[in-house]
PDB file of C-alpha atoms in Angstrom:
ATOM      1  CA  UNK A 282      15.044 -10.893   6.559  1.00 71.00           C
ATOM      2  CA  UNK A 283      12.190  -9.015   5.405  1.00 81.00           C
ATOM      3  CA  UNK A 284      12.071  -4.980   6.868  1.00 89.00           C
ATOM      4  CA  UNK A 285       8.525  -5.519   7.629  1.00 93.00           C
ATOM      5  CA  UNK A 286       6.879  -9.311   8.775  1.00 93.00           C
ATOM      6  CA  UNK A 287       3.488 -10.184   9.462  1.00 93.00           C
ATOM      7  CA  UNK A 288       1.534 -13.482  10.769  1.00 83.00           C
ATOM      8  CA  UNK A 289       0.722 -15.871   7.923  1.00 73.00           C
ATOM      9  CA  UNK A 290      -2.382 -16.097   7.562  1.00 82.00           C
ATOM     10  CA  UNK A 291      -5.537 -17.055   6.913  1.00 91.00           C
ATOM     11  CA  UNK A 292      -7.496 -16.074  10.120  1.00 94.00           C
ATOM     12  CA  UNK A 293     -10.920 -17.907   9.584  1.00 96.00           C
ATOM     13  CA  UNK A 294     -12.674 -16.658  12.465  1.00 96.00           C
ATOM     14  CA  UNK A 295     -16.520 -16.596  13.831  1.00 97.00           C
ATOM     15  CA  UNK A 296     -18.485 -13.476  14.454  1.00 97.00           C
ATOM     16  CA  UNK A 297     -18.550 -11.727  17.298  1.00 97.00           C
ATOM     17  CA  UNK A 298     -15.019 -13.262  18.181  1.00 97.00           C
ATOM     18  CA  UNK A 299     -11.713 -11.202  19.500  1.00 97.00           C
ATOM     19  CA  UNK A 300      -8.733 -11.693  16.853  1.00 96.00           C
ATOM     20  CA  UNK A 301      -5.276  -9.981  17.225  1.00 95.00           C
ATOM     21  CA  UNK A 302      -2.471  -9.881  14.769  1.00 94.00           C
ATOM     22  CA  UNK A 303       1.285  -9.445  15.328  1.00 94.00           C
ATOM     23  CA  UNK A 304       3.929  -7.215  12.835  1.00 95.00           C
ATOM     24  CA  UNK A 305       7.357  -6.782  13.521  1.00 96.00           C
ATOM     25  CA  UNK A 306       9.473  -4.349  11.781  1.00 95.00           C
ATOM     26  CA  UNK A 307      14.056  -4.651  11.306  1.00 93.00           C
ATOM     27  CA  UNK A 308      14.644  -1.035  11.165  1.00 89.00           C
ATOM     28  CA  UNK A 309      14.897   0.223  14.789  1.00 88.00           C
ATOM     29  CA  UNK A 310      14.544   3.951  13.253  1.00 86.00           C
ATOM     30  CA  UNK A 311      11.520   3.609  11.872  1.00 88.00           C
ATOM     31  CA  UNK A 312       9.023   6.680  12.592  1.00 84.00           C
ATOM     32  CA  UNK A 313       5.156   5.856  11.759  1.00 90.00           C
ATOM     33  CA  UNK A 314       3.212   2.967  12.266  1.00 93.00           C
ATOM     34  CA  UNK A 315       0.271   1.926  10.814  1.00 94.00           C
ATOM     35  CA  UNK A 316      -2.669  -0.763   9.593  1.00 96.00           C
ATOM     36  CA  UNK A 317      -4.225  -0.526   6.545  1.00 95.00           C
ATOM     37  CA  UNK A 318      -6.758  -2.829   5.154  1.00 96.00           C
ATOM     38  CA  UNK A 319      -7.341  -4.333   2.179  1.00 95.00           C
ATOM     39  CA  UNK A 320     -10.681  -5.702   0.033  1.00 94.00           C
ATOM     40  CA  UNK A 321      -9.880  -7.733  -2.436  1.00 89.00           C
ATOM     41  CA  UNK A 322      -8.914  -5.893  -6.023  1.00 84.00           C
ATOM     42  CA  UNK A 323      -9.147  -2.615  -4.186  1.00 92.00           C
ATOM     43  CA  UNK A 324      -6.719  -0.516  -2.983  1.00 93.00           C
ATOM     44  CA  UNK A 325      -5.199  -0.183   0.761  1.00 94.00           C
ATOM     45  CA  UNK A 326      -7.348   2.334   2.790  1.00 93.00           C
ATOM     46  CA  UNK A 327      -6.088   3.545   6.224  1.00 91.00           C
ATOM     47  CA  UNK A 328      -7.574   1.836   9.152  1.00 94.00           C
ATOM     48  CA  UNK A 329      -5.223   3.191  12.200  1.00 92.00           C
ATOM     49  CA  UNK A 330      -2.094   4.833  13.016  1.00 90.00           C
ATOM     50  CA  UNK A 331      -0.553   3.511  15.649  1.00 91.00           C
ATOM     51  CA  UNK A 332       0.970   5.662  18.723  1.00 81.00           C
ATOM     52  CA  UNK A 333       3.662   4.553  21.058  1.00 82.00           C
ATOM     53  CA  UNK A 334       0.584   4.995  23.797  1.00 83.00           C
ATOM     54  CA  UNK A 335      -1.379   2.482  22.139  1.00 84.00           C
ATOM     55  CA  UNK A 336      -4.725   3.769  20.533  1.00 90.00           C
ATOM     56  CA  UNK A 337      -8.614   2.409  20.207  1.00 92.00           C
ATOM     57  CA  UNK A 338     -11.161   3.345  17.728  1.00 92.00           C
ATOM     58  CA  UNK A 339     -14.415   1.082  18.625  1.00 95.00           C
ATOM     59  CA  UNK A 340     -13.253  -2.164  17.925  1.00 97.00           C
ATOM     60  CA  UNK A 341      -9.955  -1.496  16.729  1.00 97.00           C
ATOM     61  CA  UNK A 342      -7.222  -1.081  19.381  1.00 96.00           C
ATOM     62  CA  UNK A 343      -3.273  -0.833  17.552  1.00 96.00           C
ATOM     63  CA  UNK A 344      -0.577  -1.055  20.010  1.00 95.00           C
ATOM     64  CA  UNK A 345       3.135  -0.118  19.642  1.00 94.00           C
ATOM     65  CA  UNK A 346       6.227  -2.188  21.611  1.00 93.00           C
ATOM     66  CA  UNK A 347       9.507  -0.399  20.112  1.00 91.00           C
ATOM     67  CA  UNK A 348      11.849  -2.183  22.363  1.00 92.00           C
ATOM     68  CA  UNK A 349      10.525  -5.398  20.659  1.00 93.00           C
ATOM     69  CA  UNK A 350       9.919  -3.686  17.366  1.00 94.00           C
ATOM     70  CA  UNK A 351       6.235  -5.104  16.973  1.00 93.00           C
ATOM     71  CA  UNK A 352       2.744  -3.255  16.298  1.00 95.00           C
ATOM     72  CA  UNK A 353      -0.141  -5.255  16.836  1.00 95.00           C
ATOM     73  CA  UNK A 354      -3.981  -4.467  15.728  1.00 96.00           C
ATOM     74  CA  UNK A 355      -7.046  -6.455  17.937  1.00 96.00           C
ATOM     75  CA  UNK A 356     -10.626  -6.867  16.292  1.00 97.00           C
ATOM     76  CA  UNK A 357     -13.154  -7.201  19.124  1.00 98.00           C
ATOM     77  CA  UNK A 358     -16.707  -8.660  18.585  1.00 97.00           C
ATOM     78  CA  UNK A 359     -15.419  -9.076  14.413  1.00 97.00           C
ATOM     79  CA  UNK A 360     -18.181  -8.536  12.059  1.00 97.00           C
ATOM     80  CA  UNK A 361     -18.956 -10.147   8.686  1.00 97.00           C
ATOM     81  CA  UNK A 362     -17.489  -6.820   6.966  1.00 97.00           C
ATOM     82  CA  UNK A 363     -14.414  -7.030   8.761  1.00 97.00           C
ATOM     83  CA  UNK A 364     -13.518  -9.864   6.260  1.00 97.00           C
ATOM     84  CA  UNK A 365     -10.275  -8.403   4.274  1.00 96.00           C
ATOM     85  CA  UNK A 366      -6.503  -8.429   4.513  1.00 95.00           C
ATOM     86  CA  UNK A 367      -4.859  -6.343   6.736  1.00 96.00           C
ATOM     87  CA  UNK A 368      -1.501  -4.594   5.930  1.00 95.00           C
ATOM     88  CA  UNK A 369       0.620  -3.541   8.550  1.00 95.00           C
ATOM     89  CA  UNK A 370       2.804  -0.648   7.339  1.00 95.00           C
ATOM     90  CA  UNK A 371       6.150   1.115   8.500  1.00 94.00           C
ATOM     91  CA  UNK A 372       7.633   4.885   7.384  1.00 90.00           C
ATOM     92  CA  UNK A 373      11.368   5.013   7.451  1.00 79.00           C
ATOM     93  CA  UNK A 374      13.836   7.578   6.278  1.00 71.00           C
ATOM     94  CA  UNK A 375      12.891   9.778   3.370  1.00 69.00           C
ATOM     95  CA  UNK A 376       9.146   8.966   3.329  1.00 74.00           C
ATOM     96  CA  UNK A 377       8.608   5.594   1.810  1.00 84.00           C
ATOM     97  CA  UNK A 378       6.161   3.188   3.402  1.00 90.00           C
ATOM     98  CA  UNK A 379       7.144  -0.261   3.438  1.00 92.00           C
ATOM     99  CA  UNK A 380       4.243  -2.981   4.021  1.00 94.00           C
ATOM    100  CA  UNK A 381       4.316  -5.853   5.376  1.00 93.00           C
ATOM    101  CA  UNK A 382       2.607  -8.658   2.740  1.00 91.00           C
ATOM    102  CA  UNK A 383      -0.885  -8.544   4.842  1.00 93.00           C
ATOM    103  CA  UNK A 384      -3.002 -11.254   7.103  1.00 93.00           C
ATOM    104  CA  UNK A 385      -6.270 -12.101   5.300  1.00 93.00           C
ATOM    105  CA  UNK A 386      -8.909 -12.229   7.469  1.00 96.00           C
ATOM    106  CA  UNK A 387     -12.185 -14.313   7.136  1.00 96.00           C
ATOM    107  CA  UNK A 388     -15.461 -14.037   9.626  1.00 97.00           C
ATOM    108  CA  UNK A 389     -17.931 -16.824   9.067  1.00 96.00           C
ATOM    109  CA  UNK A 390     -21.105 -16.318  10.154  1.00 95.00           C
TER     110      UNK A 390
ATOM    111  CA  UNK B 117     -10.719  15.710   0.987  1.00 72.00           C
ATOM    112  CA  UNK B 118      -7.965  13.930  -0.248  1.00 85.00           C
ATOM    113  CA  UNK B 119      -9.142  12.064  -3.537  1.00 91.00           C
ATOM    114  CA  UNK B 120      -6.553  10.327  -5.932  1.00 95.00           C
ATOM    115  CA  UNK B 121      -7.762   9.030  -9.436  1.00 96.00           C
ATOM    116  CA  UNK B 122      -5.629   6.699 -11.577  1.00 97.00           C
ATOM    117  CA  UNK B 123      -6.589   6.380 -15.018  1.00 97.00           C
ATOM    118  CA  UNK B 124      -7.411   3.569 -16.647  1.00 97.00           C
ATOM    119  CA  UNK B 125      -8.949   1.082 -13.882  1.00 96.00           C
ATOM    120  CA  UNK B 126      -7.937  -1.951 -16.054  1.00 96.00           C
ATOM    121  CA  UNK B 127      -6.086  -2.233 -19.380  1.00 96.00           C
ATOM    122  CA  UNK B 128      -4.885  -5.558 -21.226  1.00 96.00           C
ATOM    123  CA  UNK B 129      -2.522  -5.248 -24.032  1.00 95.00           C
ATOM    124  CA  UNK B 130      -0.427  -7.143 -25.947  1.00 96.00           C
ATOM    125  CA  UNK B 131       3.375  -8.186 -24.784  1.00 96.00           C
ATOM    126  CA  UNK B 132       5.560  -5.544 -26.647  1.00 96.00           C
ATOM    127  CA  UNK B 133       3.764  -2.566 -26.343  1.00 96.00           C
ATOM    128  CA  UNK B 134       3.963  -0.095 -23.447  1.00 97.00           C
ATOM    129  CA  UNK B 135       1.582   1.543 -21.436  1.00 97.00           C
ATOM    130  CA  UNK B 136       1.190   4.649 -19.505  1.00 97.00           C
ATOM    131  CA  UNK B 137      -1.144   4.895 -16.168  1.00 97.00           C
ATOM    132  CA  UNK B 138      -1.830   8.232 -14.806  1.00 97.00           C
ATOM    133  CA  UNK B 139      -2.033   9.162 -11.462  1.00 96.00           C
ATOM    134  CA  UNK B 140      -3.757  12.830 -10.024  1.00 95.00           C
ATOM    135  CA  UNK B 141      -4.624  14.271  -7.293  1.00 93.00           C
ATOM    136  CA  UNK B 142      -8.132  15.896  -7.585  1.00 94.00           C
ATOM    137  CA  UNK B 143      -8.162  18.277  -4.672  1.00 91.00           C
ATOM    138  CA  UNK B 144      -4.762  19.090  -3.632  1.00 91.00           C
ATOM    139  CA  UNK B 145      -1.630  19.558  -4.597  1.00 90.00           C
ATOM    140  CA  UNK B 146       0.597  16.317  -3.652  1.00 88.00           C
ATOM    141  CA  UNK B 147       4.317  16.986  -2.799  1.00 83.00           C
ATOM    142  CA  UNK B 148       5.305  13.726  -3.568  1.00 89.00           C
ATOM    143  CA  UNK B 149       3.383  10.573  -5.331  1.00 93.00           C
ATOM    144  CA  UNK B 150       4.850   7.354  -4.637  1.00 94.00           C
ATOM    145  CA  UNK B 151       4.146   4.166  -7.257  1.00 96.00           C
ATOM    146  CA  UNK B 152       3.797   0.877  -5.778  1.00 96.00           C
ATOM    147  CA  UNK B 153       3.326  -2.834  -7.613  1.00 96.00           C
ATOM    148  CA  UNK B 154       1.105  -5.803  -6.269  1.00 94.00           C
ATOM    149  CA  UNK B 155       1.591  -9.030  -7.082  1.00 92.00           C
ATOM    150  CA  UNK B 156      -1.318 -11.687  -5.764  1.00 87.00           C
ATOM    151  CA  UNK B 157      -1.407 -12.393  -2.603  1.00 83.00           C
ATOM    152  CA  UNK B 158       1.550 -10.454  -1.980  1.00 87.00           C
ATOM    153  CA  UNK B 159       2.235  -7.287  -0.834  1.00 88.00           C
ATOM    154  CA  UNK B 160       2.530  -3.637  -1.844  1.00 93.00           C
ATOM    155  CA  UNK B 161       6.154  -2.880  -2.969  1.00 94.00           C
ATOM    156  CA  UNK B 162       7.180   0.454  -3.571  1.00 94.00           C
ATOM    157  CA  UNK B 163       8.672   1.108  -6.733  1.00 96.00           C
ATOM    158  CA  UNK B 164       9.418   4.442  -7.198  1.00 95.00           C
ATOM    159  CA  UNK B 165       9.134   8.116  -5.425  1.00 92.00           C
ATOM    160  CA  UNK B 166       8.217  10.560  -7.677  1.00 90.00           C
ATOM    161  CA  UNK B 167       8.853  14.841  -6.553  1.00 86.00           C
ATOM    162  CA  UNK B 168       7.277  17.265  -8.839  1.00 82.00           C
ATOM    163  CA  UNK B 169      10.016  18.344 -11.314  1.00 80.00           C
ATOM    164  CA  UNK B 170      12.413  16.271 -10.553  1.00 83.00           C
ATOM    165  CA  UNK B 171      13.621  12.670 -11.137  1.00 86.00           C
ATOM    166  CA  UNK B 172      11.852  10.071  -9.643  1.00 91.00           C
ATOM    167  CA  UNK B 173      14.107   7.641  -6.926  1.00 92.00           C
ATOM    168  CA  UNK B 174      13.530   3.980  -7.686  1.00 95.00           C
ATOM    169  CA  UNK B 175      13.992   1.234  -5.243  1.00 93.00           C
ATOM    170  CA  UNK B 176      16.288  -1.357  -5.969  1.00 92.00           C
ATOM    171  CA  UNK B 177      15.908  -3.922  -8.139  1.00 93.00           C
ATOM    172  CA  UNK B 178      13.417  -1.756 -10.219  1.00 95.00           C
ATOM    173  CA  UNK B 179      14.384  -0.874 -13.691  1.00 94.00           C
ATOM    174  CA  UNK B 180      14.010   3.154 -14.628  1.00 92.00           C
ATOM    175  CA  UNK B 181      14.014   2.494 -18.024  1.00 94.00           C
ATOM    176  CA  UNK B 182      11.412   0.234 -18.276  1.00 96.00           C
ATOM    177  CA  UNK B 183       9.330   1.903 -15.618  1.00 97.00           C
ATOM    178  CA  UNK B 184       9.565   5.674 -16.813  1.00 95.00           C
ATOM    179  CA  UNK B 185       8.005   8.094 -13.916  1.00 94.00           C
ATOM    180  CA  UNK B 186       7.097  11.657 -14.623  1.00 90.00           C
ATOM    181  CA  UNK B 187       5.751  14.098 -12.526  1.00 88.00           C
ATOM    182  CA  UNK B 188       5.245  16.786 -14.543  1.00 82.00           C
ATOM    183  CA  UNK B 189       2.589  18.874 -11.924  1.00 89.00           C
ATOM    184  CA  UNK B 190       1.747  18.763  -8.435  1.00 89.00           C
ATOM    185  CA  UNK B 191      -1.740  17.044  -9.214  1.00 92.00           C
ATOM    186  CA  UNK B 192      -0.326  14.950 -12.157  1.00 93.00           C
ATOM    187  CA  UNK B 193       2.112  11.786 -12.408  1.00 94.00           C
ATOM    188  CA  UNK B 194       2.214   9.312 -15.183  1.00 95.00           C
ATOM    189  CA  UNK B 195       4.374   5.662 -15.223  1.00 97.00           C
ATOM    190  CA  UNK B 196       4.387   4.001 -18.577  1.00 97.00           C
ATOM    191  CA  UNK B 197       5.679   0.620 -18.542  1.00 97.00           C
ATOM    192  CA  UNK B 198       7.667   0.049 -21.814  1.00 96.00           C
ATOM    193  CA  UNK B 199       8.195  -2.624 -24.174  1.00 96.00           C
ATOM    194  CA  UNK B 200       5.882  -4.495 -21.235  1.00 96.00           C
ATOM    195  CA  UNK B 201       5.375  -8.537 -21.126  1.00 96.00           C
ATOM    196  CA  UNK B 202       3.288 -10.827 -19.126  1.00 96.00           C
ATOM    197  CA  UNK B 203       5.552 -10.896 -16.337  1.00 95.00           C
ATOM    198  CA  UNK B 204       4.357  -7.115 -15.672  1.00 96.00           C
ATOM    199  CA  UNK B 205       0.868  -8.402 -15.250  1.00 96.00           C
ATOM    200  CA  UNK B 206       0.020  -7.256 -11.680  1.00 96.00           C
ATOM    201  CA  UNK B 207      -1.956  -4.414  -9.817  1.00 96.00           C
ATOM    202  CA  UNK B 208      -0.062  -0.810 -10.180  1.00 97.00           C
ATOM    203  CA  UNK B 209      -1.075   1.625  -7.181  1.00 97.00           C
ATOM    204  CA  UNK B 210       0.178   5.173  -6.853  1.00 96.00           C
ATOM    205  CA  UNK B 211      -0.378   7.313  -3.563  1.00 94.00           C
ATOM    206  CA  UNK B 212      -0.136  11.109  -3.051  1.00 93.00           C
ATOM    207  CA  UNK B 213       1.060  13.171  -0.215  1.00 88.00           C
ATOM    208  CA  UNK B 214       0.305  16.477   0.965  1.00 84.00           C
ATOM    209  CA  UNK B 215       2.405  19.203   1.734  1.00 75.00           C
ATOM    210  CA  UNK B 216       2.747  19.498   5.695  1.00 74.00           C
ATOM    211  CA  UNK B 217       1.275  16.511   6.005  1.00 73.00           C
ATOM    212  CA  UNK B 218       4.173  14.026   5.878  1.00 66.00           C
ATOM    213  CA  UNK B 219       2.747  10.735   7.137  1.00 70.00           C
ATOM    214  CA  UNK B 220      -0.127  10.350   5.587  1.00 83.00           C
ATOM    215  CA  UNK B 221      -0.253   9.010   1.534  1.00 88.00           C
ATOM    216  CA  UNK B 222      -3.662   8.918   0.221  1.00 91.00           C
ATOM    217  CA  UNK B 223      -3.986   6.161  -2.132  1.00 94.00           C
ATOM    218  CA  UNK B 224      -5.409   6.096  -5.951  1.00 96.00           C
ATOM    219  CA  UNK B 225      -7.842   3.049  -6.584  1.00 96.00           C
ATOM    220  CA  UNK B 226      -5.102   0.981  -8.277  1.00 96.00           C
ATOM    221  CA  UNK B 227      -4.948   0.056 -11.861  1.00 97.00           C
ATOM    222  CA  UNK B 228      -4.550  -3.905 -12.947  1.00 96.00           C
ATOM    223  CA  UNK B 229      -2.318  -4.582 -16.002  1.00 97.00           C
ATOM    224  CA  UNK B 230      -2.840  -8.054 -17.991  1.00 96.00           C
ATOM    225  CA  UNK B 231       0.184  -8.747 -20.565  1.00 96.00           C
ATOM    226  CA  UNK B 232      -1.326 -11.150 -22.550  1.00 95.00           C
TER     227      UNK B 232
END
């Protein structure tokens, strides 16, 4: 079993509509939790970290279930330029961030 | 800020020969730079951990002497990939952390290796 698992995907998705995707992580000592996304040929940039209290930035609300070892990111209202793959990622022990292999994500106008 | 540059973007060369990427931070000192590999449509997968002056920690399955890590400075680390074929074609990323700032890793644009 993978550490880190993510939905297949892709999500092809119209604008303006809500989209959620799911993570779940093996190591019940993991630390951080996070969502990165990804443009194609580009590297990861940080989109959220996620807190145990669940967090929101606009659009973006990442939520954290450690008894059932899952993050979770929702896109509200998705735009155009949310198009891109999104990474879920988990810190364990010494540092190291392991990803999950990422949800591509495709708004159609 | 927190900018990391890897040098070169791109490079193609010919199976047999080995190449070096560099990877710097430009505005702070990192701690520890991490070096990752992307296949496509796969994920990031660490490779190695790299602490300033000391040997780098590779993850399983990864070979140290092909993939030779050195972090001689805290803004500088370098992985050549020797005697490289086309199976090492893929994207190389490197990330840099800060000093007292232990979750975040600040991530260099990514440089993509074609063994022809």
């Amino acid at each position: 079993r993978k550490e880190v698992e993510q939905d297949p995907g892709p999500f092809n998705v119209p604008e303006g509509a809500t989209v959620a995707f799911n993570c779940t992580y093996s190591n019940s000592a993991s630390q951080s939790f996070f969502w990165y996304r990804q443009d194609c040929r580009k590297e990861p940039k940080l989109l959220m970290s996620v807190y145990s209290s669940g967090n929101e930035d606009g659009r973006f609300t990442a939520q954290l279930n450690r008894a059932s070892q899952y993050i979770s990111l929702l896109i509200r209202d998705s735009k155009l330029s949310d198009s891109a793959t999104y990474l879920c990622a988990v810190k364990s022990g010494g540092g190291k961030l392991i990803f999950g292999q990422g949800t591509e994500l495709s708004v159609k106008p | 800020g927190a900018v990391v540059s890897q040098h070169p973007s791109w490079v193609i060369c010919k199976s047999g020969t080995s190449v070096k990427i560099e990877c710097r931070s430009l505005d702070f000192q990192a701690t520890t730079m991490f070096w990752y590999r992307q296949f496509p449509k796969q994920s990031l997968m660490l490779m190695a951990t790299s602490n300033e002056g000391s040997k780098a920690t590779y993850e399983q399955g990864v070979e140290k002497d092909k993939f030779l890590i050195n972090h001689a400075s805290l803004t500088l680390s370098t992985l050549t990939v020797t005697s490289a074929h086309p199976e090492d074609s893929s994207f190389y990323i490197c990330s840099a952390s800060k000093a007292g700032e232990g979750d975040t890793q600040y991530f260099g644009p990514g440089t993509r290796l074609t063994v022809l």
